[in-house]
Coordinates of C-alpha atoms and ligand atoms in Angstrom, one line a residue:
X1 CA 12.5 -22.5 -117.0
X2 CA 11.7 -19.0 -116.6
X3 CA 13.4 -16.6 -118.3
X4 CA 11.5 -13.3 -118.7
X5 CA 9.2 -14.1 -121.6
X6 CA 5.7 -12.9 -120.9
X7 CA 3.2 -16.3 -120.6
X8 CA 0.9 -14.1 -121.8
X9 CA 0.1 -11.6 -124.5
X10 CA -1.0 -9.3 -121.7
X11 CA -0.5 -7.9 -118.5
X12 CA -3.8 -7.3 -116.2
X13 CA -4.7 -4.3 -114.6
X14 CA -4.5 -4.6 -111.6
X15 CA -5.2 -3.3 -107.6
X16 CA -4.7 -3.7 -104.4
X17 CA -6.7 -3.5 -100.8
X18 CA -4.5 -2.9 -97.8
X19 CA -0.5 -4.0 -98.1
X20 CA 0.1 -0.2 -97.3
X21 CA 3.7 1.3 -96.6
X22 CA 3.7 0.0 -92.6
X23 CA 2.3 -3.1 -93.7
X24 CA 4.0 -6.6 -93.2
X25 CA 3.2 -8.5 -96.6
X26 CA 2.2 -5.4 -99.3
X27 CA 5.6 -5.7 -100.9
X28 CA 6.2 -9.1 -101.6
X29 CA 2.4 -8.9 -103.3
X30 CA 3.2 -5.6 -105.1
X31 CA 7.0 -7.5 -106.1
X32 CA 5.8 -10.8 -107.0
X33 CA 2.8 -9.7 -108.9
X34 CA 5.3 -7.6 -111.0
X35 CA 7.9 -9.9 -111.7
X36 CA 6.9 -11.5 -114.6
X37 CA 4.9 -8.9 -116.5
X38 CA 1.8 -10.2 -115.6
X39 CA 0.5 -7.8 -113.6
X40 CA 0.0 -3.7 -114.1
X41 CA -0.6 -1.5 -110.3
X42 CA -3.1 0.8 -112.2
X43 CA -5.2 2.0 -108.3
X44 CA -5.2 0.9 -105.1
X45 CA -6.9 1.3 -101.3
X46 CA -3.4 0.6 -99.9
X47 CA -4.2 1.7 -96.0
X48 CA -7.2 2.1 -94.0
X49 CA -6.0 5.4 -93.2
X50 CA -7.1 7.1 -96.1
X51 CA -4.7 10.0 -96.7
X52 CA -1.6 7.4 -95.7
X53 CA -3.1 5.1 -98.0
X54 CA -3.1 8.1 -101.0
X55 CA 0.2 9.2 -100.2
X56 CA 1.8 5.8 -100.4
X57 CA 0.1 5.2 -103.6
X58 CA 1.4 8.1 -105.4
X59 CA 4.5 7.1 -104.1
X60 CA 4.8 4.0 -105.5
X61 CA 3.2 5.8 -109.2
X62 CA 0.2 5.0 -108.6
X63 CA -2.1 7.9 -110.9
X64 CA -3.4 10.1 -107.3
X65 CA -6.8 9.9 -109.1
X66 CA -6.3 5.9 -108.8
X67 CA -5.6 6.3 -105.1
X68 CA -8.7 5.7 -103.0
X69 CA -9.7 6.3 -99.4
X70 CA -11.7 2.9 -99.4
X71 CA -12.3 -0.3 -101.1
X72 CA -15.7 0.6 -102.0
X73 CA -14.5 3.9 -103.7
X74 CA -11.7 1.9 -105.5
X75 CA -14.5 -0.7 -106.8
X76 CA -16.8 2.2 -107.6
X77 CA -13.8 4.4 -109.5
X78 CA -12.4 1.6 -111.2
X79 CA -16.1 0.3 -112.7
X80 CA -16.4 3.7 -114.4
X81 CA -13.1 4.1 -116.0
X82 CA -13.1 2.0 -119.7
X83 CA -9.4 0.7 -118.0
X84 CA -10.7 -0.3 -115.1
X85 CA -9.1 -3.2 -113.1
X86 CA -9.3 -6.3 -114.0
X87 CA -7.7 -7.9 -110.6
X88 CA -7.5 -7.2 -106.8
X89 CA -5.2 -8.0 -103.9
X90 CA -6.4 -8.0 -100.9
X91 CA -3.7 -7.7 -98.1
X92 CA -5.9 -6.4 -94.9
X93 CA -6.2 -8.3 -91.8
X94 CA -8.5 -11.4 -91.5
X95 CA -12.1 -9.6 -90.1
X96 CA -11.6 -7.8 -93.5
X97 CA -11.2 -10.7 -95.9
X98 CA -14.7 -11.6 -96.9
X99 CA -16.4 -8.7 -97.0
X100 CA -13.5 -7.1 -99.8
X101 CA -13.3 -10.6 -101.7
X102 CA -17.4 -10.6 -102.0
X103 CA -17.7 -6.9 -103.1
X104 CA -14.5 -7.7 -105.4
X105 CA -16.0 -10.4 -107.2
X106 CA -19.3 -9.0 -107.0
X107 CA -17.7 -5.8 -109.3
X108 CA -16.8 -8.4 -111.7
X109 CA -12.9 -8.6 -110.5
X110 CA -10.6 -11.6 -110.0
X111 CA -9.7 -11.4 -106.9
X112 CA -6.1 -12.8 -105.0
X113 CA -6.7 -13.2 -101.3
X114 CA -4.6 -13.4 -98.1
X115 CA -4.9 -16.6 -95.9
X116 CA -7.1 -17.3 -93.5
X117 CA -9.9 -16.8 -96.7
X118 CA -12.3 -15.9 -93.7
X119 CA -13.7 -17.0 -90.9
X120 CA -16.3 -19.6 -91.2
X121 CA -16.8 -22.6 -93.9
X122 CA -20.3 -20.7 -94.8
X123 CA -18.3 -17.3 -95.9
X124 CA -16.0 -19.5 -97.7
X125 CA -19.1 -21.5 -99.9
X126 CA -20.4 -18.1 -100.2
X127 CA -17.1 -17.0 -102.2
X128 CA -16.6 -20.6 -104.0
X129 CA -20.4 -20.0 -105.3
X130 CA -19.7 -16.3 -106.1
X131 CA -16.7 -17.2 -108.1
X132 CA -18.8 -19.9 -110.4
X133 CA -21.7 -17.6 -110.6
X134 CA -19.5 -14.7 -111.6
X135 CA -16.6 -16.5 -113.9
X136 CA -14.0 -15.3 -111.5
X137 CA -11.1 -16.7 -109.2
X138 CA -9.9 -16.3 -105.9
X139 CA -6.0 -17.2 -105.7
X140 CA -4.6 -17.8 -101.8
X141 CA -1.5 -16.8 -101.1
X142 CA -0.1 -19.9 -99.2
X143 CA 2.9 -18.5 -100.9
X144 CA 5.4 -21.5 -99.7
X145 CA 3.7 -23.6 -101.8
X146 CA 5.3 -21.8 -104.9
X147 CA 8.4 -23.4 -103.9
X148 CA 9.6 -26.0 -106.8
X149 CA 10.9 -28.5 -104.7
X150 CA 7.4 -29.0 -103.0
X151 CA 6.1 -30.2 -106.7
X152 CA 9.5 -32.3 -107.0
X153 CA 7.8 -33.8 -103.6
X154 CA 4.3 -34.6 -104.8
X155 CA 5.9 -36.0 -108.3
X156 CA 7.7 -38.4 -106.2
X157 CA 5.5 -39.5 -103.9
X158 CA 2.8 -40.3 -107.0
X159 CA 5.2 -42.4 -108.5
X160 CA 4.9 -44.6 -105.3
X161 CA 8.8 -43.8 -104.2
X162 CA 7.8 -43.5 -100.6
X163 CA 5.4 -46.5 -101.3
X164 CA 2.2 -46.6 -98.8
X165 CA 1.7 -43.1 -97.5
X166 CA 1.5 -43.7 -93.3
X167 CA 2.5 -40.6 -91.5
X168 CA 2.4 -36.9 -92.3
X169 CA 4.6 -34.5 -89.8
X170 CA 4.1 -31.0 -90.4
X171 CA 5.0 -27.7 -87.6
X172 CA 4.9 -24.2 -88.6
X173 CA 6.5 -23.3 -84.9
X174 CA 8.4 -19.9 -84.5
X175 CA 9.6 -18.2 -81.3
X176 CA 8.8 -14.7 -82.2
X177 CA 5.8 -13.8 -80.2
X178 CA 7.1 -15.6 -76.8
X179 CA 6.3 -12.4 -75.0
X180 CA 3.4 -9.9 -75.2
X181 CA 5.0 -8.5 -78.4
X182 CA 1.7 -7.2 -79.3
X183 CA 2.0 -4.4 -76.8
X184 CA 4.0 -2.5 -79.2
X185 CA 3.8 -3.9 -82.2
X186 CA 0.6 -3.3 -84.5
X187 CA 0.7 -6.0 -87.1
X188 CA 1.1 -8.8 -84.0
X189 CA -1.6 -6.7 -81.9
X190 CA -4.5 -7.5 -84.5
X191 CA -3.3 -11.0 -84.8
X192 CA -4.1 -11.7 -80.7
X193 CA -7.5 -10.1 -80.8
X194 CA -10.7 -12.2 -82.0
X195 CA -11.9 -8.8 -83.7
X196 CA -9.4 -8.9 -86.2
X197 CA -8.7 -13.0 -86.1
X198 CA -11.9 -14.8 -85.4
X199 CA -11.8 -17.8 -83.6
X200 CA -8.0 -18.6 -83.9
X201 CA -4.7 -17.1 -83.5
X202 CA -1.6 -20.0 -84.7
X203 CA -3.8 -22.5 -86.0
X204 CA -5.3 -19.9 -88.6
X205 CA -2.2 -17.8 -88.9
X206 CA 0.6 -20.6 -89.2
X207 CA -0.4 -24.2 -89.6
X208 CA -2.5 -23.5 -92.8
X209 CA 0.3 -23.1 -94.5
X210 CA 2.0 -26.6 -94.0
X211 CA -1.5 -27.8 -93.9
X212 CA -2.1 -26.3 -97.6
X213 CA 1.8 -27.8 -98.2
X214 CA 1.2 -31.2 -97.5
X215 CA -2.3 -31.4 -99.2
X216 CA -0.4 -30.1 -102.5
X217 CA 2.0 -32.8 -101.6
X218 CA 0.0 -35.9 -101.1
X219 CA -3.0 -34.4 -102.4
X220 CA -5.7 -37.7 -102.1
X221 CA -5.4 -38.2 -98.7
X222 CA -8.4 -36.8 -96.8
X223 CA -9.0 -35.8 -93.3
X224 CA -11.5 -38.4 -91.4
X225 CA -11.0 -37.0 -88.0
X226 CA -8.9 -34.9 -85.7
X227 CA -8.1 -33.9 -82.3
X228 CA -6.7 -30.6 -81.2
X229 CA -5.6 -28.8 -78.1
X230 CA -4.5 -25.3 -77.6
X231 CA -2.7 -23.2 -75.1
X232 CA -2.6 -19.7 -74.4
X233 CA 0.8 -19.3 -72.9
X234 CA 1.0 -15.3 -73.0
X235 CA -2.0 -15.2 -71.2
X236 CA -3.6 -12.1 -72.3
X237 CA -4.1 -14.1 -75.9
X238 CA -6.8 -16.3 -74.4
X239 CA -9.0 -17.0 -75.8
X240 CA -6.7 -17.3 -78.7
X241 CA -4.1 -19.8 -78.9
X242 CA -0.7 -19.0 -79.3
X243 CA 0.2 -22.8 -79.4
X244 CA -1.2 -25.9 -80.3
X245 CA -1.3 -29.8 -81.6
X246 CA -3.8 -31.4 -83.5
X247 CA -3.6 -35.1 -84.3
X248 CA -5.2 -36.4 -87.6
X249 CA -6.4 -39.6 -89.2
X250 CA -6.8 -39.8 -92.5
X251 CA -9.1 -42.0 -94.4
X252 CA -6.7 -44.6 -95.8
X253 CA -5.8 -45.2 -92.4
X254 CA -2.4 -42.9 -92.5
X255 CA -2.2 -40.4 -89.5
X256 CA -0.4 -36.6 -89.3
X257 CA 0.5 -34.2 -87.1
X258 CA 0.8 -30.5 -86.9
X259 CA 2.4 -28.2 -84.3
X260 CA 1.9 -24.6 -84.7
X261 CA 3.4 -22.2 -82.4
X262 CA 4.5 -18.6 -81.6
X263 CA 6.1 -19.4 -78.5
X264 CA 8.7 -21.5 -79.8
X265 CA 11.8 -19.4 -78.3
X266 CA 14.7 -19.5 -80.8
X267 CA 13.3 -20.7 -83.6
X268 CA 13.3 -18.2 -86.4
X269 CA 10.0 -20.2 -88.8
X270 CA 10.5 -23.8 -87.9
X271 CA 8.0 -24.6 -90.8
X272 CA 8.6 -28.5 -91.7
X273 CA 6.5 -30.9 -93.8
X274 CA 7.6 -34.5 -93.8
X275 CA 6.0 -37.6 -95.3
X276 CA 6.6 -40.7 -94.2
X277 CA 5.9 -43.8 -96.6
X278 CA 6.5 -47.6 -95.9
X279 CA 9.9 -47.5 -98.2
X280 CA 10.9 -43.8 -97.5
X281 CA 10.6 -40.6 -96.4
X282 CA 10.7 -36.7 -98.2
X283 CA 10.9 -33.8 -95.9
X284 CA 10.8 -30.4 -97.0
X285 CA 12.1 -27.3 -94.5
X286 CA 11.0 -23.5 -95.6
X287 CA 14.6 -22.2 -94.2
X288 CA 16.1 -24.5 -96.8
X289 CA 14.0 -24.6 -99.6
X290 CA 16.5 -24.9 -102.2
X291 CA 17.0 -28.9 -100.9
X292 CA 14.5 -31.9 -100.1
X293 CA 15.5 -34.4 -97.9
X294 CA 15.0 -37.8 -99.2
X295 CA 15.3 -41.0 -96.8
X296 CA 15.6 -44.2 -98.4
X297 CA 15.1 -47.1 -95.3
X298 CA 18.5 -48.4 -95.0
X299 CA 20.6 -46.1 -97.2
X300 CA 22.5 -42.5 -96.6
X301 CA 20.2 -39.7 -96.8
X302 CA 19.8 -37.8 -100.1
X303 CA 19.3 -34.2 -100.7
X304 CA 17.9 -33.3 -103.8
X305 CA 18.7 -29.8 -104.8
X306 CA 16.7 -27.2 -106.6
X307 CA 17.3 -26.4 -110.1
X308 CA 18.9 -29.7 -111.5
X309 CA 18.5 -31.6 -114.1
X310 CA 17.7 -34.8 -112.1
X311 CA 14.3 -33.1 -111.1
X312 CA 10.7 -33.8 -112.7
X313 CA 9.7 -31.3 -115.8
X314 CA 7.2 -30.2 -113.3
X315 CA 9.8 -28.9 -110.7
X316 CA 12.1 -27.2 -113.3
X317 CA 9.3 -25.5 -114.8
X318 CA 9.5 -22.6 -112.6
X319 CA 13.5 -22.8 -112.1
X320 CA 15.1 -19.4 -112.3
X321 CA 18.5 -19.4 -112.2
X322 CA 19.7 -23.1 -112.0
X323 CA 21.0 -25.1 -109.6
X324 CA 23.3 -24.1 -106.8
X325 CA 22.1 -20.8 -107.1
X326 CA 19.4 -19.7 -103.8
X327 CA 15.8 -19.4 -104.6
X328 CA 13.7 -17.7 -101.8
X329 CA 10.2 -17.1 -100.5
X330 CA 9.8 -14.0 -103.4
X331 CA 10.2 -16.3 -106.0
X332 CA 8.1 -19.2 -104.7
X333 CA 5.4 -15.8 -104.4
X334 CA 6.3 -14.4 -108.2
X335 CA 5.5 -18.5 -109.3
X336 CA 2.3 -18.2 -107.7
X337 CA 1.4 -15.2 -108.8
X338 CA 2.3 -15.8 -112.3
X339 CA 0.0 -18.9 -112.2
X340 CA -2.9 -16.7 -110.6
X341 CA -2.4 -14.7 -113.8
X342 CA -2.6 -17.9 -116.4
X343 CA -5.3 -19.2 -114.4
X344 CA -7.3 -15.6 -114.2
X345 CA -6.6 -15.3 -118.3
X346 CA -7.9 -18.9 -119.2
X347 CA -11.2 -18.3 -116.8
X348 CA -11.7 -15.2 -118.9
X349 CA -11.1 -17.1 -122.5
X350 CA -13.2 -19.7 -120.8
X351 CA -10.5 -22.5 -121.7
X352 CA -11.4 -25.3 -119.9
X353 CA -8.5 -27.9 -121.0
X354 CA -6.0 -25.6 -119.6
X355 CA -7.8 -25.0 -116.1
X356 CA -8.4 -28.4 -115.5
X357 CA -5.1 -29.4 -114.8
X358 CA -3.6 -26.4 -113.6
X359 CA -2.0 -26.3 -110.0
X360 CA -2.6 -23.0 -108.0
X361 CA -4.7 -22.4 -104.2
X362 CA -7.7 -21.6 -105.6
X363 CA -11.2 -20.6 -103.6
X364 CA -11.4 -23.9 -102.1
X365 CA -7.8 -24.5 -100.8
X366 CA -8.5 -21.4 -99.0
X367 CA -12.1 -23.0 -97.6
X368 CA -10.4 -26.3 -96.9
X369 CA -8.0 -23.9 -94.6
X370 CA -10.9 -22.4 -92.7
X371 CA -12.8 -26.2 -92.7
X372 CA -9.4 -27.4 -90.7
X373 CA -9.1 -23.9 -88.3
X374 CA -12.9 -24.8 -87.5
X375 CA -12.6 -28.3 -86.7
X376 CA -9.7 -27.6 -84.9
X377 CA -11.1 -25.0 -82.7
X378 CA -14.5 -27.3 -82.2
X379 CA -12.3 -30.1 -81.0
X380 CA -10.2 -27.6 -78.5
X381 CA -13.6 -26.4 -76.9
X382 CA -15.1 -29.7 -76.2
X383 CA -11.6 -30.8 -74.3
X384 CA -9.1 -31.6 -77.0
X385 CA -11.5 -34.5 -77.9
X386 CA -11.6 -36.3 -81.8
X387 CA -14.2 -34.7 -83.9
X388 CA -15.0 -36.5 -87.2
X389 CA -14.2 -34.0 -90.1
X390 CA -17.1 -32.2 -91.6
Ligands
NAI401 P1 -0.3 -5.4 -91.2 O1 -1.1 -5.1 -90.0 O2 1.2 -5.3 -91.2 O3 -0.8 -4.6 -92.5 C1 -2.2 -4.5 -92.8 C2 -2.3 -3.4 -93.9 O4 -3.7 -3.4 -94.3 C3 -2.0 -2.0 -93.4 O5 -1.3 -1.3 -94.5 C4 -3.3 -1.4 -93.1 O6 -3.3 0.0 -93.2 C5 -4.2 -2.0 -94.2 N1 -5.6 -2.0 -94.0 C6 -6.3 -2.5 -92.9 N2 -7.6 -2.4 -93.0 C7 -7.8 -1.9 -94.3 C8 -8.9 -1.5 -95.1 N3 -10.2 -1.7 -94.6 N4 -8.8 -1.0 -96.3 C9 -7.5 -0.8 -96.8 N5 -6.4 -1.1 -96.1 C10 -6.5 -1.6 -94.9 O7 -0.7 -6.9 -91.6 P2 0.1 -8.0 -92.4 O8 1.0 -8.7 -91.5 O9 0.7 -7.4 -93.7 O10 -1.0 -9.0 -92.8 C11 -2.1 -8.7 -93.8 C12 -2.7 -10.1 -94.2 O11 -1.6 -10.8 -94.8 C13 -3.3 -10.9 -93.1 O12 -4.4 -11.6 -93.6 C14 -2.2 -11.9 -92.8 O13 -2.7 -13.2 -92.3 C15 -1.6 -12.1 -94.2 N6 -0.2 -12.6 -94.2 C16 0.2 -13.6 -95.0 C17 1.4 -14.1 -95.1 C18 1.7 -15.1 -96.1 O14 2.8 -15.8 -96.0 N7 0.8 -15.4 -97.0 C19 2.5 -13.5 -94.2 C20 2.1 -12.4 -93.4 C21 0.8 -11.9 -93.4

């Protein structure tokens, strides 16, 4: 359980790249890096408008001399100062990504990364590498995955309750974009344009998410081959998809599915993972993440709920509040960033036994995430045909 007590002796100094006062994501970062004490805001980039970007950092008490009109200024500052950050957040659009997280780590930060990493597999070996080389980490913030029930899931299923592992079902399908949204709306017009997004609008946006979730869940299955097509229904996105399916086979012969969508009218997230075994099924819904469905063959359904004692040590491990009472999407964030904290503490102590077995997406969940948006996209260019995996 969590109760307030620091897990460490220290809190790192820390900074952030983008995640300004307009910006969709910069406050669950700035709330959930907070949280538990782990984390100091000492400086900060916040907006690539520079004098915006100052303002909002004074306003959040940020020192103004900590408040920098770029990153390179904040890396530069920071280096000189004897309390200096130690850790970076980087909350910019995609194009921006590697570029930040390479100049980060090359100024000897630990760095904590929005999804998509970046664009290409190369950029994301470039990072991996940079992180050995450098003794640093780069945490991804699939920030569903910090949901407890999601380790009750992959507890379960490695105790062989769902016995063979045959079919995984996951969609990240939401209605919001059905029309050209973008028009008006800055963070979506980004989103559409291969500037800002590379080579893929829902499949890097959305599906890496469930993608990430289901790999946490069952996490030795591998991806032989896959098949994708893509749509552009608004049809100023193309080339960009703003829907698509991809088919998967895995290499012990189970199969998967993803649907990722913006065009799915009505549906407010319509994020689902479920695995299907050859005794029973789990299925996990991110607008309900306080319960896990769990589908015994010939018995009534059971919902497991959050918090109980019932659950694996694992699951109530990060438990808040107990049972009954609704855990969301900032909590699922503050246990993620709370083990980017552990993890970035026991690189710099050099503590091997601890990292070993320590959950978190690290540098190569995020270039696993840009492997799958590239194989995807390969696959939709050369007419939705199967691509082995590479
Ligand atoms: P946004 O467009 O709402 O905000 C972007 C922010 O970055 C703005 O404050 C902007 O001024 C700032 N910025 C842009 N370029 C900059 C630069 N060079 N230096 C400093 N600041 C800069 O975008 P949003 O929706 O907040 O997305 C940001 C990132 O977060 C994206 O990579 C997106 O994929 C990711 N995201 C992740 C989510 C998750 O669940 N993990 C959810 C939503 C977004």
């Amino acid at each position: 359980m969590i109760n307030g007590i620091k897990p460490l002796d220290r809190s790192l100094r820390w900074g952030m790249v983008g995640g300004g006062g307009t910006s969709q994501i910069g406050y669950i970062h700035r709330s959930s890096a907070q949280r538990d004490g782990t984390f100091t805001l000492m400086a900060g980039a916040f907006d690539v408008d520079a004098e915006r970007g100052k303002a909002f950092g004074r306003a959040l008490g940020v020192d103004e001399n900590r408040c920098y009109a770029s990153y390179q200024a904040l890396f530069a500052g920071e280096a000189d100062r004897e309390d200096g950050i130690e850790a970076v957040s980087i909350a910019t659009p995609n194009n921006t990504h590697f570029e930040i997280c390479r100049a980060a780590l090359e100024a000897g930060l630990h760095v904590v990364c929005e999804k998509p990493l970046c664009f290409t597999s190369e950029e994301a070996q470039i990072l991996a590498d940079l992180c050995s080389i450098n003794h640093k980490i780069i945490g991804v913030t699939y920030g569903y995955a910090g949901h407890q029930l999601i380790h009750q899931a992959r507890a379960m299923i490695a105790e062989g309750l769902l016995g063979d592992i045959r079919i995984i079902n996951m969609s990240f399908s939401h209605g919001f974009h059905n029309d050209a949204v973008e028009l008006d709306n800055p963070s979506t017009k980004w989103r559409v344009d291969p500037k800002y997004v590379g080579p893929s609008y829902v499949l890097g946006d959305l599906a890496t998410h469930p993608l990430f979730i289901a790999e946490t869940m069952v996490p030795e299955l591998s991806i032989k081959r896959l098949m994708c097509t893509r749509q552009s229904f608004v049809k100023s996105r193309a080339p960009l998809e703003d829907n698509a399916y991809v088919l998967m086979e895995y290499d012990n012969g189970a199969v998967g599915s993803m649907w990722c969508s913006a065009v799915n009218c009505g549906s407010m997230h319509g994020q689902k993972v479920r695995v299907i075994g050859s005794k029973a099924s789990l299925e996990w819904w991110d607008e309900q993440p306080n319960q896990l469905r769990y589908e015994v063959q010939g018995e009534p359904v059971r919902i497991i709920e959050r918090g109980m004692g019932y659950l694996t040590p694992r699951a109530l491990e990060e438990d808040r509040i107990g049972g009954g009472h609704p855990e969301g999407l900032f909590e699922a964030w503050s246990n993620l960033y709370r083990r980017f904290a552990i993890a970035m503490d026991a690189t710099d102590r050099a503590d091997r036994a601890l990292l070993e077995n320590f959950w978190y997406p690290d540098v190569h969940a995020g270039l696993q995430g840009v492997r799958w948006v590239e194989n995807c996209v390969r696959s939709a260019e050369s007419g939705a045909s199967w691509v082995e995996f590479r």
